[in-house]
Every structure is written in C-alpha cells, then in structure tokens.
PDB file of C-alpha atoms in Angstrom:
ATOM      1  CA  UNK X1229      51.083 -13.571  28.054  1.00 43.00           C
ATOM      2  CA  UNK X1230      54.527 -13.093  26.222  1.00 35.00           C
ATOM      3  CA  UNK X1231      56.283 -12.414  28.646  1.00 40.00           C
ATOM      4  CA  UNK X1232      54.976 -15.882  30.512  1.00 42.00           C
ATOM      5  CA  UNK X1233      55.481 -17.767  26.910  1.00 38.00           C
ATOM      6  CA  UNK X1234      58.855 -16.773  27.202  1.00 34.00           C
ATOM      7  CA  UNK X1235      60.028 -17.499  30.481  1.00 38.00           C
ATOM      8  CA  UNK X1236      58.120 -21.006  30.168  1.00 47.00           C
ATOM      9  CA  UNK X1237      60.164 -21.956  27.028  1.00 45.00           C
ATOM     10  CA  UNK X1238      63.368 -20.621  28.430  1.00 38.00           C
ATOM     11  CA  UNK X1239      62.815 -23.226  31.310  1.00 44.00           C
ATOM     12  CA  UNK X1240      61.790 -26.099  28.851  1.00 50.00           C
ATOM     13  CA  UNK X1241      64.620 -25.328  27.058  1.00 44.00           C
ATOM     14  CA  UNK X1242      67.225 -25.148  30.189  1.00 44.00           C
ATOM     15  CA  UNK X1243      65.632 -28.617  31.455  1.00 54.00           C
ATOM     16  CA  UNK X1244      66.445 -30.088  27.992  1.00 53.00           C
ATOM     17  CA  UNK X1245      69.737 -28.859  27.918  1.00 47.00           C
ATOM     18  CA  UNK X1246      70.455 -30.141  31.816  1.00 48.00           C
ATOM     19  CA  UNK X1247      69.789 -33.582  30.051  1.00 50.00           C
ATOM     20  CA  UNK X1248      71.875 -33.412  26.841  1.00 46.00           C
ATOM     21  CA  UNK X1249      74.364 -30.671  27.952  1.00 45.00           C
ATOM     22  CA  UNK X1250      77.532 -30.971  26.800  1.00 36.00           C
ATOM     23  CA  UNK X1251      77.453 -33.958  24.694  1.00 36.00           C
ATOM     24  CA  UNK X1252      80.338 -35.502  23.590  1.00 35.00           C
ATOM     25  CA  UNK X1253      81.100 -37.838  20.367  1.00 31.00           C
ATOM     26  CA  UNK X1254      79.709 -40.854  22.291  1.00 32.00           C
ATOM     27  CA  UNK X1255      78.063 -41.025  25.783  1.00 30.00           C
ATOM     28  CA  UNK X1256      80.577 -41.314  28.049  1.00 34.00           C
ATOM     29  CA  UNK X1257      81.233 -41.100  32.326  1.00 34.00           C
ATOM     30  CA  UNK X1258      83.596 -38.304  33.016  1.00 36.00           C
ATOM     31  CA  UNK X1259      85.888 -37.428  35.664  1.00 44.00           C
ATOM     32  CA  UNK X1260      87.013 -33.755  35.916  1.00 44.00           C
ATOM     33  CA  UNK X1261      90.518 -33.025  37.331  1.00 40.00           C
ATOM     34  CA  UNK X1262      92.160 -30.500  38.412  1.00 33.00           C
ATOM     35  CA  UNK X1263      94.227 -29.679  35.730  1.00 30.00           C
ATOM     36  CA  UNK X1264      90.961 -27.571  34.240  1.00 31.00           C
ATOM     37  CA  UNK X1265      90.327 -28.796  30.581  1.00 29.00           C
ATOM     38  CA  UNK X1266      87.452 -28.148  28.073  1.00 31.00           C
ATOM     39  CA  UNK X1267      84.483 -29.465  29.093  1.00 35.00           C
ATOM     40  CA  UNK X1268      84.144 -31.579  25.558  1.00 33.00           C
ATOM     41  CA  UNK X1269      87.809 -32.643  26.126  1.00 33.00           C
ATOM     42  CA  UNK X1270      87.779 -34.083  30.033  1.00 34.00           C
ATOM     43  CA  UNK X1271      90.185 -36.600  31.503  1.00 34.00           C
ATOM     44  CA  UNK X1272      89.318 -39.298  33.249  1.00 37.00           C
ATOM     45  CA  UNK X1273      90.958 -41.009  35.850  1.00 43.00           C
ATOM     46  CA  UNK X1274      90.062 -43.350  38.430  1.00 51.00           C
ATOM     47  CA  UNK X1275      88.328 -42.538  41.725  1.00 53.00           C
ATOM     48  CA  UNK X1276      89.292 -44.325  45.109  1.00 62.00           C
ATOM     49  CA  UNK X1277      86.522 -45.693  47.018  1.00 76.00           C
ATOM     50  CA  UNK X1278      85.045 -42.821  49.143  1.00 92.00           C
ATOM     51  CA  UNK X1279      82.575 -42.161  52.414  1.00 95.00           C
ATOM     52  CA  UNK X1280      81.119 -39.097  51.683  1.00 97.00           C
ATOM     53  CA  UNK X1281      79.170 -37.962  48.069  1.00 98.00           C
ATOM     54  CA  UNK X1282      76.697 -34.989  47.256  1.00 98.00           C
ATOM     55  CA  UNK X1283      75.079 -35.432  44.489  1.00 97.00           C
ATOM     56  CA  UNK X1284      74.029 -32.342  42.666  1.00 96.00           C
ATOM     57  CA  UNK X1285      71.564 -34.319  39.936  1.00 95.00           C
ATOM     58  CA  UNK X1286      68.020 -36.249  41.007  1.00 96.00           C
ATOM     59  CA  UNK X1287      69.509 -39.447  39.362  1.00 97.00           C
ATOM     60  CA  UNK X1288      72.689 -40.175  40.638  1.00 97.00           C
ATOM     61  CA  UNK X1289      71.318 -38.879  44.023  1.00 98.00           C
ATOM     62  CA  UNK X1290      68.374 -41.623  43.454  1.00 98.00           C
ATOM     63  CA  UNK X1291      71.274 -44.348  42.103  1.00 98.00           C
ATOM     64  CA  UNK X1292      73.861 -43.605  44.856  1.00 98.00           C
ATOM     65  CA  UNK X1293      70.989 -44.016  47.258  1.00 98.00           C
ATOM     66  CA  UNK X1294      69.961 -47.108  45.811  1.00 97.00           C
ATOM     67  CA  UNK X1295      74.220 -48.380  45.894  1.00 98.00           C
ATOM     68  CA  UNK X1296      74.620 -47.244  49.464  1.00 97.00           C
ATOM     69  CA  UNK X1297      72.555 -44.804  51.171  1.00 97.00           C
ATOM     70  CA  UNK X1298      74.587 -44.097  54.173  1.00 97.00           C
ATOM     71  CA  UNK X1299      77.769 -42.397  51.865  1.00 97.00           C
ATOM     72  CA  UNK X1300      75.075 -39.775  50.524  1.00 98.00           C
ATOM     73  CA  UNK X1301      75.455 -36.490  52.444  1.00 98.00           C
ATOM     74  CA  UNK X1302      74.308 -34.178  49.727  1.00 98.00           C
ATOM     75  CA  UNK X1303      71.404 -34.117  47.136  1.00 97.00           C
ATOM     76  CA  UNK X1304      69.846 -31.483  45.210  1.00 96.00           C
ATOM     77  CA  UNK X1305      66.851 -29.488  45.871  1.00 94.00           C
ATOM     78  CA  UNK X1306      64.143 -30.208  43.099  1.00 91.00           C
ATOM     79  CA  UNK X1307      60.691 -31.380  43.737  1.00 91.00           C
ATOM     80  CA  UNK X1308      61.635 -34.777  42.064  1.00 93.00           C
ATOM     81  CA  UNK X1309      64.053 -35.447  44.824  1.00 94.00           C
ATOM     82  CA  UNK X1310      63.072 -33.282  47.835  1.00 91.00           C
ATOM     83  CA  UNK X1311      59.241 -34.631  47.437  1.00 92.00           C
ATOM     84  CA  UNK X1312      60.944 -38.551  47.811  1.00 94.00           C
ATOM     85  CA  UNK X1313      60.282 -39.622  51.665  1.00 95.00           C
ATOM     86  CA  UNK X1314      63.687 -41.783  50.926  1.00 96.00           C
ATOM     87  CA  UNK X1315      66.081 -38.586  50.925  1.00 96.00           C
ATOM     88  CA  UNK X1316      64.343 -37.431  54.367  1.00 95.00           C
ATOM     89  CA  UNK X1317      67.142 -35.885  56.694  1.00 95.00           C
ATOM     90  CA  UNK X1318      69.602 -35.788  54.036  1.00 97.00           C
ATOM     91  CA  UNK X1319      70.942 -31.831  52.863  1.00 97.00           C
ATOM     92  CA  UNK X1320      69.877 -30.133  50.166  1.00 96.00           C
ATOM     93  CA  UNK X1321      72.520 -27.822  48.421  1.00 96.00           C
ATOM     94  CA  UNK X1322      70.411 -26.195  45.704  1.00 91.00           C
ATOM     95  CA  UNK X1323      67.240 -24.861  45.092  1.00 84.00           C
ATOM     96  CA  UNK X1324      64.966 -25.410  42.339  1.00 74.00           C
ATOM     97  CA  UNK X1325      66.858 -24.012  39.024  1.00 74.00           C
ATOM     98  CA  UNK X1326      69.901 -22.853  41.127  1.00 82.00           C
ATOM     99  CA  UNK X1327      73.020 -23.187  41.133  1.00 88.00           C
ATOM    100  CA  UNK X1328      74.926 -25.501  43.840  1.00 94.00           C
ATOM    101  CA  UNK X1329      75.570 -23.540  47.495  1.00 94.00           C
ATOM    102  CA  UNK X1330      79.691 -23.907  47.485  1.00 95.00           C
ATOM    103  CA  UNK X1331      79.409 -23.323  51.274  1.00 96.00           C
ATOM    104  CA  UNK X1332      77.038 -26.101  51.979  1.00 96.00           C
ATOM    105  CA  UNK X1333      78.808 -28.271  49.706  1.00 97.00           C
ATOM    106  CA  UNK X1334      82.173 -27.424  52.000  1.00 97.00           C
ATOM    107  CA  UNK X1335      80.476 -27.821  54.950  1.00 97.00           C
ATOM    108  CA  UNK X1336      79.378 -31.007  54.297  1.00 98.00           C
ATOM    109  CA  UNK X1337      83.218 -32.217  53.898  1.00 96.00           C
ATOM    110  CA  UNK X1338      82.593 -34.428  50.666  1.00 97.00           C
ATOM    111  CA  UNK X1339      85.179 -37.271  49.271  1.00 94.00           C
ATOM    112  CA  UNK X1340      83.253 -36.749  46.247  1.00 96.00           C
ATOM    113  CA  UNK X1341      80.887 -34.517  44.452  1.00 97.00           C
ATOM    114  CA  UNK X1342      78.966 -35.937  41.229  1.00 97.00           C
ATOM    115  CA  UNK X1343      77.428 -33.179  38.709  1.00 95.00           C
ATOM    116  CA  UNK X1344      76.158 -32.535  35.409  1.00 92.00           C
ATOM    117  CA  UNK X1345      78.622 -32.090  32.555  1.00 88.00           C
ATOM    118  CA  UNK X1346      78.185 -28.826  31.121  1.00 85.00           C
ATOM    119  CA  UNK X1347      75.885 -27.432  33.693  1.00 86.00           C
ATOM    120  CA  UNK X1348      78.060 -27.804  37.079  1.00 93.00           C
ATOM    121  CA  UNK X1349      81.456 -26.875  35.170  1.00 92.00           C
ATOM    122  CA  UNK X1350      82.389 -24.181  37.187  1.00 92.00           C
ATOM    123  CA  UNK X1351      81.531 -24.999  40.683  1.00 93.00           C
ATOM    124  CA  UNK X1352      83.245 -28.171  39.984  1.00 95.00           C
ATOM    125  CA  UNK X1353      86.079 -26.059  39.170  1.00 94.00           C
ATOM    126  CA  UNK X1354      86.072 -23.789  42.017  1.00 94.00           C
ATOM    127  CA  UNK X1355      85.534 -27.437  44.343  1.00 95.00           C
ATOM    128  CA  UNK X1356      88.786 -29.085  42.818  1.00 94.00           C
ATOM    129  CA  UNK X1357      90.581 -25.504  43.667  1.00 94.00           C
ATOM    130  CA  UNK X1358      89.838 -26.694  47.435  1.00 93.00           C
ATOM    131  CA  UNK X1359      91.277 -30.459  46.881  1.00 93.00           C
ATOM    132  CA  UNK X1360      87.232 -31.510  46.881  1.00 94.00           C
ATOM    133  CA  UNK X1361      87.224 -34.433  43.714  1.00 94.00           C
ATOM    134  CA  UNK X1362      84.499 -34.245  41.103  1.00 95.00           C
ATOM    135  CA  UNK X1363      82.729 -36.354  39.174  1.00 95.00           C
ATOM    136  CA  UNK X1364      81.132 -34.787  35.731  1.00 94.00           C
ATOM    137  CA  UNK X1365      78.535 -37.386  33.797  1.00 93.00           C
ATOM    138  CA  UNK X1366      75.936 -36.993  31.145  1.00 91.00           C
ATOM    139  CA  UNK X1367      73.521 -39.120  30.372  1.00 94.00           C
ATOM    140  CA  UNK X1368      72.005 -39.361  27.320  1.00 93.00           C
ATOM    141  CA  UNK X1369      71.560 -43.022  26.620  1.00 95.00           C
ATOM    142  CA  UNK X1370      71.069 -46.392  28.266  1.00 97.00           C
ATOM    143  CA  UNK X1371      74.718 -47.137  28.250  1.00 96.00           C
ATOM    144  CA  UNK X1372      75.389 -44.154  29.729  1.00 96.00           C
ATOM    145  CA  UNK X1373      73.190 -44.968  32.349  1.00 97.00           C
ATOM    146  CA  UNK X1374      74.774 -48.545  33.237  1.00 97.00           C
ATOM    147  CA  UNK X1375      78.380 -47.021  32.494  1.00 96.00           C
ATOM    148  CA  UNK X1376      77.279 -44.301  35.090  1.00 97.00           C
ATOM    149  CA  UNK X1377      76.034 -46.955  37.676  1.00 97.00           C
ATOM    150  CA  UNK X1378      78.833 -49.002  37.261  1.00 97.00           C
ATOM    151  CA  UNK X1379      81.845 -45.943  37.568  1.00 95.00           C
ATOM    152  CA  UNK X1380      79.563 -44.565  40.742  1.00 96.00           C
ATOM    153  CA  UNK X1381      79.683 -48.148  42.203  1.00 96.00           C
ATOM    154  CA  UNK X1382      83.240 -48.633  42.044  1.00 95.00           C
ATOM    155  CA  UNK X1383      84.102 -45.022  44.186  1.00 94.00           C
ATOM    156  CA  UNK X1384      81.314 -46.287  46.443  1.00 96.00           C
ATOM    157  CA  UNK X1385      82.955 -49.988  47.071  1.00 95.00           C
ATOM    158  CA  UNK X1386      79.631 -50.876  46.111  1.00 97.00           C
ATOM    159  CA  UNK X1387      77.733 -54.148  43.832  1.00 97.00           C
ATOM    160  CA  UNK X1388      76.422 -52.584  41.142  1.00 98.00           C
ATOM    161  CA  UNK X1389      74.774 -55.815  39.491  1.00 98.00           C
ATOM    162  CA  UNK X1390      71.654 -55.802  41.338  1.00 97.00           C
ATOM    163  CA  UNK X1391      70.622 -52.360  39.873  1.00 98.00           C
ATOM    164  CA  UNK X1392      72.655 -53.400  36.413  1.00 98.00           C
ATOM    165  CA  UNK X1393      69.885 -56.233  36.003  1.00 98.00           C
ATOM    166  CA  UNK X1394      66.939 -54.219  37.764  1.00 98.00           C
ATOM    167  CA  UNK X1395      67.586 -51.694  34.621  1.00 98.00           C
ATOM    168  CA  UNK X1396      67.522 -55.186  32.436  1.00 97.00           C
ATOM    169  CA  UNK X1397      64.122 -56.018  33.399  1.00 97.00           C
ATOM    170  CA  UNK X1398      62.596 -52.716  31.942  1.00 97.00           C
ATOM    171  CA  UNK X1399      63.441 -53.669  28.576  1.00 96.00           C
ATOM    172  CA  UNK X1400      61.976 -57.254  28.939  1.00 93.00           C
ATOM    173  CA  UNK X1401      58.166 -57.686  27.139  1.00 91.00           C
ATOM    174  CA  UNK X1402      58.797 -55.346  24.379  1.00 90.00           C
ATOM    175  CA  UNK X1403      55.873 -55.318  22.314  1.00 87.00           C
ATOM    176  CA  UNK X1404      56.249 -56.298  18.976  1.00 85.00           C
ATOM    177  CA  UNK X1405      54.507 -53.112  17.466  1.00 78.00           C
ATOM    178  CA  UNK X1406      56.738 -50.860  16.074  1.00 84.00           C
ATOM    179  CA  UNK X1407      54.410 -47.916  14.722  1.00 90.00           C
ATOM    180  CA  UNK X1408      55.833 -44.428  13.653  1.00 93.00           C
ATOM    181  CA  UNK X1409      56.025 -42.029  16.599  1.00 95.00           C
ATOM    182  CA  UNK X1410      56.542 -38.722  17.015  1.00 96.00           C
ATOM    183  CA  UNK X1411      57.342 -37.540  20.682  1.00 96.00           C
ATOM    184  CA  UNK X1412      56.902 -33.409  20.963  1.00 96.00           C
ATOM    185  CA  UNK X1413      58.935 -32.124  24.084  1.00 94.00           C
ATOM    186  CA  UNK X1414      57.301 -28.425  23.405  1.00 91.00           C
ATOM    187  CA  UNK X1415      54.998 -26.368  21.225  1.00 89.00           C
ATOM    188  CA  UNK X1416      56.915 -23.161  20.663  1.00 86.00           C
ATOM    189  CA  UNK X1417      58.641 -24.188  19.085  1.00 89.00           C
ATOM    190  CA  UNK X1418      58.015 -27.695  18.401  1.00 92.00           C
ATOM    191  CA  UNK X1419      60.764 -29.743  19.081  1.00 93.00           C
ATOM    192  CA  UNK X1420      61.230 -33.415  18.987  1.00 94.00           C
ATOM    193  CA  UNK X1421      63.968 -35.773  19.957  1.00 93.00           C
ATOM    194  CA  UNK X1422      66.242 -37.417  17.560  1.00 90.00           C
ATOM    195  CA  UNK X1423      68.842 -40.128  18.388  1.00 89.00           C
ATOM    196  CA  UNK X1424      70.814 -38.070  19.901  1.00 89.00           C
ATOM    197  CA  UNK X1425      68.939 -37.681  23.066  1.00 93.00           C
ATOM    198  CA  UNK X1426      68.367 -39.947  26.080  1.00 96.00           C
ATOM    199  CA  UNK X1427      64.276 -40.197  24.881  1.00 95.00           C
ATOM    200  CA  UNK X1428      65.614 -40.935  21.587  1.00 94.00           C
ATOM    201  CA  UNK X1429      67.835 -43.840  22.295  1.00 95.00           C
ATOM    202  CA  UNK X1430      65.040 -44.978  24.918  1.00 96.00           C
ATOM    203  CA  UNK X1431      62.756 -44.938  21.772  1.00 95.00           C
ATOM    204  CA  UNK X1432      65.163 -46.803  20.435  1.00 93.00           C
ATOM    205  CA  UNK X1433      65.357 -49.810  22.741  1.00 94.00           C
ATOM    206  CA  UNK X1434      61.850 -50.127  22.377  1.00 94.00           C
ATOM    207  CA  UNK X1435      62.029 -50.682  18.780  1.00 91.00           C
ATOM    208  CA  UNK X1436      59.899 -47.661  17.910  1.00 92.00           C
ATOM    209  CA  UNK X1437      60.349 -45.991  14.383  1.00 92.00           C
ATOM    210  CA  UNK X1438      60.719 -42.550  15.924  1.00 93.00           C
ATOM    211  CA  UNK X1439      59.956 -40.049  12.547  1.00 91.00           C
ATOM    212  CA  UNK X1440      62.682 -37.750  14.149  1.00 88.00           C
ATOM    213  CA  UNK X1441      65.520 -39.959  14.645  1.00 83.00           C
ATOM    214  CA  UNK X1442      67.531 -38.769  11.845  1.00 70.00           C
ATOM    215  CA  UNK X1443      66.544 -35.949  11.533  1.00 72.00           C
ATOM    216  CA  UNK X1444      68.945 -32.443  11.973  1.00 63.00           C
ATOM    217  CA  UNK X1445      68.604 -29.201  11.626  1.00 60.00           C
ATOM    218  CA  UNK X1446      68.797 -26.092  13.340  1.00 62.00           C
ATOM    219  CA  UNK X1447      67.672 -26.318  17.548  1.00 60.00           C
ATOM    220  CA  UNK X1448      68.593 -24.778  20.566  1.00 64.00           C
ATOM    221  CA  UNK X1449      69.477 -28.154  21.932  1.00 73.00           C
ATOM    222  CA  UNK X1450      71.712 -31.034  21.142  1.00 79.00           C
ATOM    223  CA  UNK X1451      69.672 -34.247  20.282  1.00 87.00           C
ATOM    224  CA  UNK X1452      66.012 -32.140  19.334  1.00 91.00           C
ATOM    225  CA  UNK X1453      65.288 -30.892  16.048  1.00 91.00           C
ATOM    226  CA  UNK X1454      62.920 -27.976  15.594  1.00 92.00           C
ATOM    227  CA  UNK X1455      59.745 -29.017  13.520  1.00 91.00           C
ATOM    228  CA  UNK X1456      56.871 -27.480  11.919  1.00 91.00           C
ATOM    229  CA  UNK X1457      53.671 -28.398  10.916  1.00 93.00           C
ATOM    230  CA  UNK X1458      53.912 -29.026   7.774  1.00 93.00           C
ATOM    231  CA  UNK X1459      56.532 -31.530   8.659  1.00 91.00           C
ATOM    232  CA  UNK X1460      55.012 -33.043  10.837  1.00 93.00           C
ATOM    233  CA  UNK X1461      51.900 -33.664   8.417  1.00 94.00           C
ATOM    234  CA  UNK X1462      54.331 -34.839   5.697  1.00 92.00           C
ATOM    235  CA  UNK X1463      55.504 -37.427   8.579  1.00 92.00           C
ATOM    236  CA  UNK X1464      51.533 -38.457   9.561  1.00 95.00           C
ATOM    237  CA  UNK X1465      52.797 -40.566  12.712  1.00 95.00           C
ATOM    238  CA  UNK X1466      50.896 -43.088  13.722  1.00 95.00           C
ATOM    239  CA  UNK X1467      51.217 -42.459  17.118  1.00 96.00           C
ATOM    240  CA  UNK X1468      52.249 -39.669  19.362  1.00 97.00           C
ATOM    241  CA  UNK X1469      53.605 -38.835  22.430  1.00 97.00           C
ATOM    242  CA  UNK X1470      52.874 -35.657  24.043  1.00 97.00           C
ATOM    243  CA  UNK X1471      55.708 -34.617  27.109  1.00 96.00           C
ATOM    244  CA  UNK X1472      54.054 -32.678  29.413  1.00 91.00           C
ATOM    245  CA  UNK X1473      55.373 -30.495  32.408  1.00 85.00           C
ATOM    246  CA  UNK X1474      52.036 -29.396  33.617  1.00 82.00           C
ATOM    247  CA  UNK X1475      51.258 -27.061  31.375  1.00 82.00           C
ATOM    248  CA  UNK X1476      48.137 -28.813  29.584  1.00 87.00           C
ATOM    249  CA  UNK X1477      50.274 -28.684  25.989  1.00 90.00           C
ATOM    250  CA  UNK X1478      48.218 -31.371  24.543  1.00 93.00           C
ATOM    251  CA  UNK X1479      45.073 -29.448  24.907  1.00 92.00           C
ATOM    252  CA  UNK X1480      47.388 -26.218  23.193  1.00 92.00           C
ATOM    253  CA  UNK X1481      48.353 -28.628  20.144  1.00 94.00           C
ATOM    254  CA  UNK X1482      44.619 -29.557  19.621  1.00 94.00           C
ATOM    255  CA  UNK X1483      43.687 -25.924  19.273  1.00 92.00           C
ATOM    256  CA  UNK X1484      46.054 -26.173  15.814  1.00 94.00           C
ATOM    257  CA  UNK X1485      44.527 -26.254  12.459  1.00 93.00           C
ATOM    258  CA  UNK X1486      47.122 -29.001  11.636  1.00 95.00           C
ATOM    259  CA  UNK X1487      46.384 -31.566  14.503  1.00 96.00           C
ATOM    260  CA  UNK X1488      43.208 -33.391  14.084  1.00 95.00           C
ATOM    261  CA  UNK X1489      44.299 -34.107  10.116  1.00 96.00           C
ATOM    262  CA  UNK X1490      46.759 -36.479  11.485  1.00 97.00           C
ATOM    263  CA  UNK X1491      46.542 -40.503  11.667  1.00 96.00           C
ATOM    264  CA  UNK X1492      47.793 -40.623  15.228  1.00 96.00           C
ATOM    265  CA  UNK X1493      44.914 -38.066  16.122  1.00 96.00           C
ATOM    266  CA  UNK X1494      42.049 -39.549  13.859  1.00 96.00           C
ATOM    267  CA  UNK X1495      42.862 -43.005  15.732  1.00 96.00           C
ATOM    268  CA  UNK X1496      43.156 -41.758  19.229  1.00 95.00           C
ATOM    269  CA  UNK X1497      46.419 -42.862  19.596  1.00 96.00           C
ATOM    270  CA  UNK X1498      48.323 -39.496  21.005  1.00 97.00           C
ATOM    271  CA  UNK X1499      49.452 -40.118  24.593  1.00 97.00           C
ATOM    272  CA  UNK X1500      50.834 -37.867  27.322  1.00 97.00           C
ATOM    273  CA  UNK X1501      53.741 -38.868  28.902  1.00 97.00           C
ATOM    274  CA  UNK X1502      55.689 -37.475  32.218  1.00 96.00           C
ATOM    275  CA  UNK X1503      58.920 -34.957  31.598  1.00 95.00           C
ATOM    276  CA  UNK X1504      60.403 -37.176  33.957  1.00 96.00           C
ATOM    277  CA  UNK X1505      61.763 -40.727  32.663  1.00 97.00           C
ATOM    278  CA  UNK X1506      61.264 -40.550  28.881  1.00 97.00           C
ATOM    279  CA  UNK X1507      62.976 -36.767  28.030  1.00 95.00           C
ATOM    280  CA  UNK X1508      65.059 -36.546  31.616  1.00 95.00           C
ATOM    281  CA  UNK X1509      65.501 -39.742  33.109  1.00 96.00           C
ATOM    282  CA  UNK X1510      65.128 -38.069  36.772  1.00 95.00           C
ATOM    283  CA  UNK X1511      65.406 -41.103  38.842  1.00 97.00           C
ATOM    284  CA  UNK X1512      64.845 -45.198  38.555  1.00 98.00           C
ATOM    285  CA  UNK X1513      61.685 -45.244  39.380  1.00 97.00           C
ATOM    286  CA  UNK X1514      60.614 -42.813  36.515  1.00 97.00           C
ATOM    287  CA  UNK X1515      62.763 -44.399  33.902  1.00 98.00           C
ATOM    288  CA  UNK X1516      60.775 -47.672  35.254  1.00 98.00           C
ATOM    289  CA  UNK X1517      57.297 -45.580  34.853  1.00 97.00           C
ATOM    290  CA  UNK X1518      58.026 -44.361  31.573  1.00 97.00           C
ATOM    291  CA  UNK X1519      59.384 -47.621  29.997  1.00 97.00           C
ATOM    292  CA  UNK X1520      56.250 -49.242  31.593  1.00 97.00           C
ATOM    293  CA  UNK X1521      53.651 -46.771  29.428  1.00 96.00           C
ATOM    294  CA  UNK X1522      55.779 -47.630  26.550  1.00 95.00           C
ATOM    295  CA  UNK X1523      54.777 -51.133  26.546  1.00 94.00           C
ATOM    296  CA  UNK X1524      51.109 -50.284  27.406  1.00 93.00           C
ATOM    297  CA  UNK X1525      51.053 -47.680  24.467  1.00 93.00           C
ATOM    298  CA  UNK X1526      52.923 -49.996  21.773  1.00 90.00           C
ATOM    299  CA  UNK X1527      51.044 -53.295  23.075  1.00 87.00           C
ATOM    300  CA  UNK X1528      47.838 -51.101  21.255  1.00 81.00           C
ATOM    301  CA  UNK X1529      46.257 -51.863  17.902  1.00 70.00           C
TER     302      UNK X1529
END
C-alpha cells in the first residue's frame, strides 16, 4: 500500500511540475538556441515561418492543430492527446511519462520542435546539436497562454486572432460570487495552488478569493504550497475544489477527522474538478470545460 502511495504521489508530483517547471520571474515564451544556456536564463530569438512541427506537449499539439493542422507531423503520446479522433494518423514520439524518441523525432525531419521548459531541456539540446530548432514554453498563466498562441502563430504563418478571442469568450459571464476557495491538487501531502501556478492565476481571472494565493512555504513544486489541516480549518473555505486524477481523493479527504467541520463541507459546496484544464491546462477544450464549471460552481448560493 506504501509502496503504491508512493509511486502515485511521485506521479502527481511529476504532472505538477510538467506544468510549472522551470518557472521564470514572469511567464514568458522561450526560444532555446544553440548556444546552450541555463534553462532560467534562455534567449530568445525569432523563428522563421516553418512546414513541419512536433509537438512534444498535449497543448501546443491541440493549439498548433487548431492554427494549421497540416504543419503538425509530431505529437505526444498521452491519453489526453492520443484518445482525440482529431490527431488520427498523425506520429506519436513518446509514450505516456516518457521521454521524447530522438529517432522518431529525426525521422520525421522537423523545421521545428516545441517542448516543455524544464522538462524537454536536454533532448532539445541534443536536437539543436543536429541543426533541428526548438521551441521551449511554459505555461503557467493566461498570458502565457495567448503569448504562446501568438509566438506559435507567427513560425506557423498563421492568424492567431480567431483562437486569441475564442480564449476571450471563456472569461465572459463571470459570476459575481467571489467566495473563499480552496483547490487541493493532492492529499499526501496536501497541496494547494497559489498564484504562482496556471490554476492559480485561472482562479484569479475568475475573481475567486483563493485562501492559498499568497501563501509560501516549503513544497516540492513551484506555485503549490504544502498545507495541513489545521490550516486549512483556520482558513474554513467556503467552497472547495477537489482535483481529481481518478483516484477517488474526495472520498479519501472525507475519511479525515478534519473535513466535515468545515463550512464548504457543512454546505455541500466541495466540487471535483478534472486534472486537466484547471491544474494542467492540457488542451482548449479542457481549459474551456474547466472555466465552464467555474461559472456553474461560483453562479451557486
């Protein structure tokens, strides 16, 4: 049972740090060169309209798709992407929670190959070695999601508007409620997003008071702090969100002594939400999902 604890945390806390990996000072699109820097310290210069992309993250597989599906050669492996009828006939070079194939990647003869910053470092290395130009991004807030669009857009010789203003009309309808939330990613250990995250800044844009936003402290991942439950009882939210991968961790927080003494539980107001759109945004269509459950969930008295 430890041993499965374990490895199930590990993986929560390798998803979380695929999303907020290698954060710098302010989100930010990033263009590694081949003059190999820090990963915290990249350059960024600007990329010439190419033909042929693999993307090596669900979302800018699901937004270079959505610019101009016939320059995507390459997409990764996971269920989010390979389950999607859209990406049908199109390569994968991963596997679920492995690293990029170089030799597929090579194969494929890319102009460009877009990865996560701080979790694709060194195959983008080893692919700018070969001449192969890389494009590095994080995401961790809405503007980092239109900034990414927008950069992708430009090496694609693509219009990025129409996706620019499909983004827009998620954030349109925002309830006026603006109760405290907590949002808990995991149980052991508890962690919650603060600001620093992309389901922070989501939060954010909906006007919620998320208890966690400020707060810091020690966490195995940038932009979650590690709680307990006597903090979380000192913060009584009056709502809260429950993330969960599949793993029924809602009906594991309701076997705590803590849980039912809070407001949030005593008024039925704890909701589950999908990993996929509020803690990684995945693809469009999840952000979409998970902006639309906000609105139902903060449209409640």
């Amino acid at each position: 049972m430890y041993k499965t604890l374990f490895y199930r945390t590990a993986i929560l806390l390798l998803s979380l740090a695929f999303t907020a990996c290698s954060a710098a000072t302010s989100p930010q699109i990033q263009q590694s060169t081949p003059a190999v820097s820090p990963a915290n310290q990249p350059q960024t210069t600007k990329i010439e309209s190419v033909q042929k992309v693999v993307a090596l993250t669900p979302l800018t597989a699901d937004i270079i798709h959505q610019l101009d599906p016939t320059k995507l050669v390459g997409i990764p492996g996971s269920a989010l992407v390979s389950s999607n009828p859209k990406f049908k006939g199109i390569t994968a070079v991963t596997a679920e929670r492995t690293p990029p194939n170089l030799e597929k990647i090579i194969a494929l003869k890319p102009d460009l190959v877009v990865g996560a910053s701080g979790f694709h470092d060194q195959t983008m290395q080893k692919l700018q070695q070969l001449g192969i130009k890389t494009l590095l991004t994080q995401v961790d807030s809405w503007k980092a999601l239109e900034e990414l669009t927008t950069t992708l857009a430009k090496s694609l010789n693509a219009n990025p508007e129409p996706l620019l203003k499909r983004y827009q009309t998620f954030l349109t309808d925002i309830p006026n409620q603006s109760p405290a939330t907590l949002v808990l990613v995991s149980r052991q250990p508890i962690l919650s997003p603060n600001q620093s995250s992309w389901a922070g800044d989501l939060l954010g844009k909906f006007n919620v008071k998320n208890v966690a936003a400020q707060l810091q402290g020690d966490s195995p991942v940038r932009g979650y702090v590690t709680l307990s439950a006597e903090k979380i009882l000192e913060a009584n939210p009056e709502v809260i969100i429950v993330v969960d991968r599949g793993e029924g961790i809602l009906d594991q927080y309701k076997s705590d002594s803590f849980w039912n003494k809070l407001t949030a539980t005593k008024n039925n107001r704890v909701y589950v939400f999908d990993y996929y759109g509020l803690v990684n945004p995945g693809s469009i269509e999840k952000i979409e999902q998970a902006t639309a459950q906000l609105k139902q969930v903060l449209a409640k008295k």
